[in-house]
Short mmCIF file of C-alpha atoms in Angstrom, two decimals:
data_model
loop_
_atom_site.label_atom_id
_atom_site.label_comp_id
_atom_site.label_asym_id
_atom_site.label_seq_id
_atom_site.Cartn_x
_atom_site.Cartn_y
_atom_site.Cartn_z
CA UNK A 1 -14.90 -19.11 -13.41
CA UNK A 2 -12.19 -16.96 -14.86
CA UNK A 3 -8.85 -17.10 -12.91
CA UNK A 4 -5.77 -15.19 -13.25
CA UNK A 5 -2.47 -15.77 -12.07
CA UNK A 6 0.92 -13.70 -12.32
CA UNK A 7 4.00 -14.97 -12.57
CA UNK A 8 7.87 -13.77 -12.79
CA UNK A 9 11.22 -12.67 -10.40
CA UNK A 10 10.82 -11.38 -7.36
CA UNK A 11 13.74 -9.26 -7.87
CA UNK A 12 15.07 -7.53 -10.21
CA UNK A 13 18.60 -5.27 -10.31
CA UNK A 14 18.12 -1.64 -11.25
CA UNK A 15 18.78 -0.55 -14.66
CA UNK A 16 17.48 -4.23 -15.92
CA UNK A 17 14.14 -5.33 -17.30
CA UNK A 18 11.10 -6.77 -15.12
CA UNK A 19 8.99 -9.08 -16.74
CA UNK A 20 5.87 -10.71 -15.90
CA UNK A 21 3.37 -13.46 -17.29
CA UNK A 22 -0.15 -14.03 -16.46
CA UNK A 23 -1.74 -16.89 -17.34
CA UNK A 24 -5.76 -16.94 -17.50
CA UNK A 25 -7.68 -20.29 -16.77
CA UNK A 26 -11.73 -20.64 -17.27
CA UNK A 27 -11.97 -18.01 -20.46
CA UNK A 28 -10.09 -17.82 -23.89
CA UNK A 29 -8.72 -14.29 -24.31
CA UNK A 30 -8.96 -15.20 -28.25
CA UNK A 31 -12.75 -15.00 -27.00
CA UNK A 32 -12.33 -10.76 -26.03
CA UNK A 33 -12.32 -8.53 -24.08
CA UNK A 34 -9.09 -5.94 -22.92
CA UNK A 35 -6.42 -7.48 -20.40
CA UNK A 36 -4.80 -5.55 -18.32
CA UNK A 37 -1.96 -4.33 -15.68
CA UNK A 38 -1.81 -2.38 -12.66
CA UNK A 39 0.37 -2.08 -9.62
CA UNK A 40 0.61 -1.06 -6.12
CA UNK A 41 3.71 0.28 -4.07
CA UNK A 42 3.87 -0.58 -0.73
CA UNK A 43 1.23 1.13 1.25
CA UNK A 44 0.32 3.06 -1.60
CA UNK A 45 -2.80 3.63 -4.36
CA UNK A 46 -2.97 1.68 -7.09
CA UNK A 47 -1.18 2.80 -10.38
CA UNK A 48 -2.79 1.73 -13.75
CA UNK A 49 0.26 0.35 -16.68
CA UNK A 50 -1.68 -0.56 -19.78
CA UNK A 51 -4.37 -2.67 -21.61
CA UNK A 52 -3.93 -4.73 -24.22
CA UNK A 53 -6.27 -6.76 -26.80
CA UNK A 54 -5.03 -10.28 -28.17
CA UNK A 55 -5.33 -8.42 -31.59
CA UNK A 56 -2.55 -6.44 -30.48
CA UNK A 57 -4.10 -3.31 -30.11
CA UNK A 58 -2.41 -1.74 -26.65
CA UNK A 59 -3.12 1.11 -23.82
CA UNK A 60 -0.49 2.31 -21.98
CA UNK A 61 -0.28 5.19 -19.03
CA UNK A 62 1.90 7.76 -20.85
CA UNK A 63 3.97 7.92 -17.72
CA UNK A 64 5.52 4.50 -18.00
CA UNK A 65 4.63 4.31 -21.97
CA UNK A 66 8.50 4.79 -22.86
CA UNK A 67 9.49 1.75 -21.18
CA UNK A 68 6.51 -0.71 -21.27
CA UNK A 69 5.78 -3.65 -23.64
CA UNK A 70 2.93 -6.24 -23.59
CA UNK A 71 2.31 -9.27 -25.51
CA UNK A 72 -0.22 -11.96 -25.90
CA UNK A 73 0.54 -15.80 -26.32
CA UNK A 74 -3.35 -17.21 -27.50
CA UNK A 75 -1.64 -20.43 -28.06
CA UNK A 76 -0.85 -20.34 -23.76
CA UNK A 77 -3.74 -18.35 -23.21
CA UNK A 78 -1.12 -15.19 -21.25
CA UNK A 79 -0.13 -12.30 -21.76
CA UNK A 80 3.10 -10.71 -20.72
CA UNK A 81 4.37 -7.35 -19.64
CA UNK A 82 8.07 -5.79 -19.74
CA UNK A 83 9.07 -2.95 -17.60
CA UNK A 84 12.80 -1.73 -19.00
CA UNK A 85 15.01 0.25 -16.88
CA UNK A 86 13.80 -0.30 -13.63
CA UNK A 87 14.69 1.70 -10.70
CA UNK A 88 13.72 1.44 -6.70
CA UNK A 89 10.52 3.41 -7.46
CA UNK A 90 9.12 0.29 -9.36
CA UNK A 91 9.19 -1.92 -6.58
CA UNK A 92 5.45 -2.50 -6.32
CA UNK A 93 3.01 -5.65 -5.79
CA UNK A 94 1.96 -6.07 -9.63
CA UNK A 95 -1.17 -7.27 -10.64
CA UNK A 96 -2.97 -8.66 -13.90
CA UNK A 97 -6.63 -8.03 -14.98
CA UNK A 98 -9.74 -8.43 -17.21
CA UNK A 99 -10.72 -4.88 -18.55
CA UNK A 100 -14.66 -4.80 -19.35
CA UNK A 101 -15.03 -2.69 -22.46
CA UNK A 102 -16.14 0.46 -19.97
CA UNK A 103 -12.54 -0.29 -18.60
CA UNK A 104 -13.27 -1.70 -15.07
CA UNK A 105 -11.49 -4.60 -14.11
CA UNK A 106 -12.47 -7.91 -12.61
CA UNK A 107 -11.74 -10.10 -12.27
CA UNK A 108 -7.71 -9.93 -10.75
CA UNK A 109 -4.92 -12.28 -10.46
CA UNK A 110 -4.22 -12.63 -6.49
CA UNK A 111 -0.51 -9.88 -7.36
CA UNK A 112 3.11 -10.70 -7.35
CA UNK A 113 5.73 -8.68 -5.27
CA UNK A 114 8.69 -7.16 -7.47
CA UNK A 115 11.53 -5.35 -5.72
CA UNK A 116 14.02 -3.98 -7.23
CA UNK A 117 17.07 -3.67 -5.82
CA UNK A 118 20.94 -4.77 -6.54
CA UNK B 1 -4.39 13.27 -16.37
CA UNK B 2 -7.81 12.90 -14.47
CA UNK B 3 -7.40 12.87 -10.83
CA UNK B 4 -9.47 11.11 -8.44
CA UNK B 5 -9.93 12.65 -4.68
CA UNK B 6 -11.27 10.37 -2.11
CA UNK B 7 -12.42 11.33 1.01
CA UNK B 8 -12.03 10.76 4.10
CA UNK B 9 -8.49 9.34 3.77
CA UNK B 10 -9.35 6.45 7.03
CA UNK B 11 -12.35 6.06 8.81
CA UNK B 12 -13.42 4.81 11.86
CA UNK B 13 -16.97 2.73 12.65
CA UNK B 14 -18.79 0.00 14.19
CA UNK B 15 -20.58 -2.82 13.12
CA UNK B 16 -24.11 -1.76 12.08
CA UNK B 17 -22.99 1.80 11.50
CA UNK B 18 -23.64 3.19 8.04
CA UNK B 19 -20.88 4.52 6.21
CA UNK B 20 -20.14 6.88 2.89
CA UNK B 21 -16.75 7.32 1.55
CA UNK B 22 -16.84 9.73 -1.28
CA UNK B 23 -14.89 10.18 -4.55
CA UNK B 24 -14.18 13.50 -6.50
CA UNK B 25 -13.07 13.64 -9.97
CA UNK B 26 -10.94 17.36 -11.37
CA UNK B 27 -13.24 16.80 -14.36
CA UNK B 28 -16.51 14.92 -16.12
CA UNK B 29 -16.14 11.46 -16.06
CA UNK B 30 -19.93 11.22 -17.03
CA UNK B 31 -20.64 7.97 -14.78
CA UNK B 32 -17.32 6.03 -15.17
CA UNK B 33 -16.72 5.33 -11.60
CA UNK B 34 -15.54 2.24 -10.44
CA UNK B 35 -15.30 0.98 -6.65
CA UNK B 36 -13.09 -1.65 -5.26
CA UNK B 37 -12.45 -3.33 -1.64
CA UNK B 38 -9.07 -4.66 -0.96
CA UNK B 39 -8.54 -6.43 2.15
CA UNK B 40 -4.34 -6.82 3.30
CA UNK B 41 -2.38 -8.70 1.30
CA UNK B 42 -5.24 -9.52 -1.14
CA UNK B 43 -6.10 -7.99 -4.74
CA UNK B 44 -8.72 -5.50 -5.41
CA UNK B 45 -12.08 -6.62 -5.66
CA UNK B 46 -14.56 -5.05 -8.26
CA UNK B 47 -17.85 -3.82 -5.92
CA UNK B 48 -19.59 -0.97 -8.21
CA UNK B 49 -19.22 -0.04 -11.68
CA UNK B 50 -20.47 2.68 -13.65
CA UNK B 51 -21.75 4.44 -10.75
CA UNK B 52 -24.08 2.47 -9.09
CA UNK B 53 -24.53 -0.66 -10.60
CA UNK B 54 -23.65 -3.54 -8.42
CA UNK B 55 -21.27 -6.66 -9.68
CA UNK B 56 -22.50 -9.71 -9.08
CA UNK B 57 -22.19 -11.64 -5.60
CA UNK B 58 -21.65 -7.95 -3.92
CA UNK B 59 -24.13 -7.76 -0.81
CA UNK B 60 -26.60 -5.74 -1.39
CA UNK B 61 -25.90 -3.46 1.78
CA UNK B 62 -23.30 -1.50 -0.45
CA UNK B 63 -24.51 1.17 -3.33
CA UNK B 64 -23.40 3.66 -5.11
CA UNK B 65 -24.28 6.64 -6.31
CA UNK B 66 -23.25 10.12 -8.54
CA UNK B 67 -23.64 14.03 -8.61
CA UNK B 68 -21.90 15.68 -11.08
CA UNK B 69 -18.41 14.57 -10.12
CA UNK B 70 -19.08 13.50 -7.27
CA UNK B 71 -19.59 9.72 -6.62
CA UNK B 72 -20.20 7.96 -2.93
CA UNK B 73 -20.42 4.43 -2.24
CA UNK B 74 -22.35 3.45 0.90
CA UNK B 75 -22.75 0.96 3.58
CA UNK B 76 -26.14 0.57 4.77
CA UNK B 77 -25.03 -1.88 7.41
CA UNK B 78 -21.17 -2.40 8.60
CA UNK B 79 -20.66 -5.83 8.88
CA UNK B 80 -17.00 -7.24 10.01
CA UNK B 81 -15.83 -8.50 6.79
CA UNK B 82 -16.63 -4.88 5.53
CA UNK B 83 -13.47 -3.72 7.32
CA UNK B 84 -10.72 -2.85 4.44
CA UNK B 85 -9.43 -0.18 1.78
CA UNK B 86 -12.04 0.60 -1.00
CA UNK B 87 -10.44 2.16 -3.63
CA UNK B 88 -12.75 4.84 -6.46
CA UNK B 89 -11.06 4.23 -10.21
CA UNK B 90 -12.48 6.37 -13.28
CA UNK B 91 -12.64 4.60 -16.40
CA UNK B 92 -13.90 7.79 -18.75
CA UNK B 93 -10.46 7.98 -20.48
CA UNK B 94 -6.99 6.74 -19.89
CA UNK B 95 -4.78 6.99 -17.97
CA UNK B 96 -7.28 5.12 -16.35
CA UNK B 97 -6.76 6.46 -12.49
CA UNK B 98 -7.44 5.69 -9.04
CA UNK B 99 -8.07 7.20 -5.62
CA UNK B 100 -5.74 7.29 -2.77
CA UNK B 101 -7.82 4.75 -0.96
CA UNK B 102 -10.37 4.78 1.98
CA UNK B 103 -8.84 2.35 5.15
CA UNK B 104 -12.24 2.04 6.68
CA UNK B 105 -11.17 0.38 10.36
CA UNK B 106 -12.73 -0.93 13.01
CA UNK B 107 -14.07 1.54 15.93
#
């Protein structure tokens, strides 16, 4: 059974960098498939950020492309996003994902809270 | 960027009642419509993908379905644990993007 699980601050100052981890248990990613990011402001729809393949090939949603960054650690079996320059609007419950190759997601990790604010 | 209309915005029912939310997309997606249920305070949970196929372990009692770009996903049967936010995501291209979100509540 594939599990995912974020990871990272809670809080984060404006202006700074947010970054997250989330660690997969019960599948390799070495073994395929995309991974992915989304997130969800309070009481709002869900946003997605990117994709990425542990090849290194990446996704992103033009809107955030400028200031995004993932990575994948095989050797942890994670993969890791970075959000630069964060401002108030980012605050959002943030969540990690297997993409299926028609780019649906499921499973999801259970979503970590980031606020950002000094 | 595609965007993704759902409709209605909440809904109210009862137990046993059958129920369609529906899903419009400003352009083809060909069938590349996703459906998720989120219940508060948990993550999204994949229901229907590519339409109308169901994932595995989803009751039966939901389906989807497509015209043109118009998708629905339906509840034959409201049961209590059916109560939450169901969520339409197209997949055809990125930005992948998602609906505003269904709150289907109890009547």
């Amino acid at each position: 059974q594939v599990q995912l699980q974020e990871s990272g601050p809670g809080l984060v100052k404006p202006s700074e960098t947010l970054s997250l981890t989330c660690v997969v248990s019960g599948y390799s990613i070495s073994s395929g498939y995309y991974w992915g990011w989304i997130r969800q402001p309070p009481g709002k729809g869900l946003e997605w950020i990117g994709s990425l393949y542990h090849s290194g090939t990446t996704y992103y949603n033009p809107s955030l492309k400028s200031r995004v960054t993932t990575s994948v650690d095989t050797s942890k079996n994670q993969f890791s996003l970075k959000l630069s320059s964060v401002t108030a609007t980012d605050t959002a419950v943030y969540y990690c994902a297997r993409r299926y190759s028609k780019g649906w997601f499921d499973p999801w990790g259970q979503g970590t809270l980031v606020t950002v604010s000094s | 960027d595609i965007q993704m209309t759902q409709s209605p915005s909440s809904l109210s029912a009862s137990v046993g009642d059958r129920v369609t939310i529906t899903c419009r997309a400003s352009q083809s997606i060909s069938k590349y419509l996703n459906w998720y249920q989120q219940k508060p305070g948990k993550a999204p949970k994949l229901l229907i993908f590519a339409a109308s196929n169901l994932q595995s372990g989803v009751p039966s009692r939901f389906s989807g379905n497509e015209s043109g770009t118009d998708f629905t996903l339906t509840i034959s049967s409201l049961q209590p644990e059916d109560f939450a936010t169901y969520h339409c995501q197209q997949s055809y291209t990125t930005p992948y993007t998602f609906g505003q979100g269904t709150k289907l509540e109890i009547k």
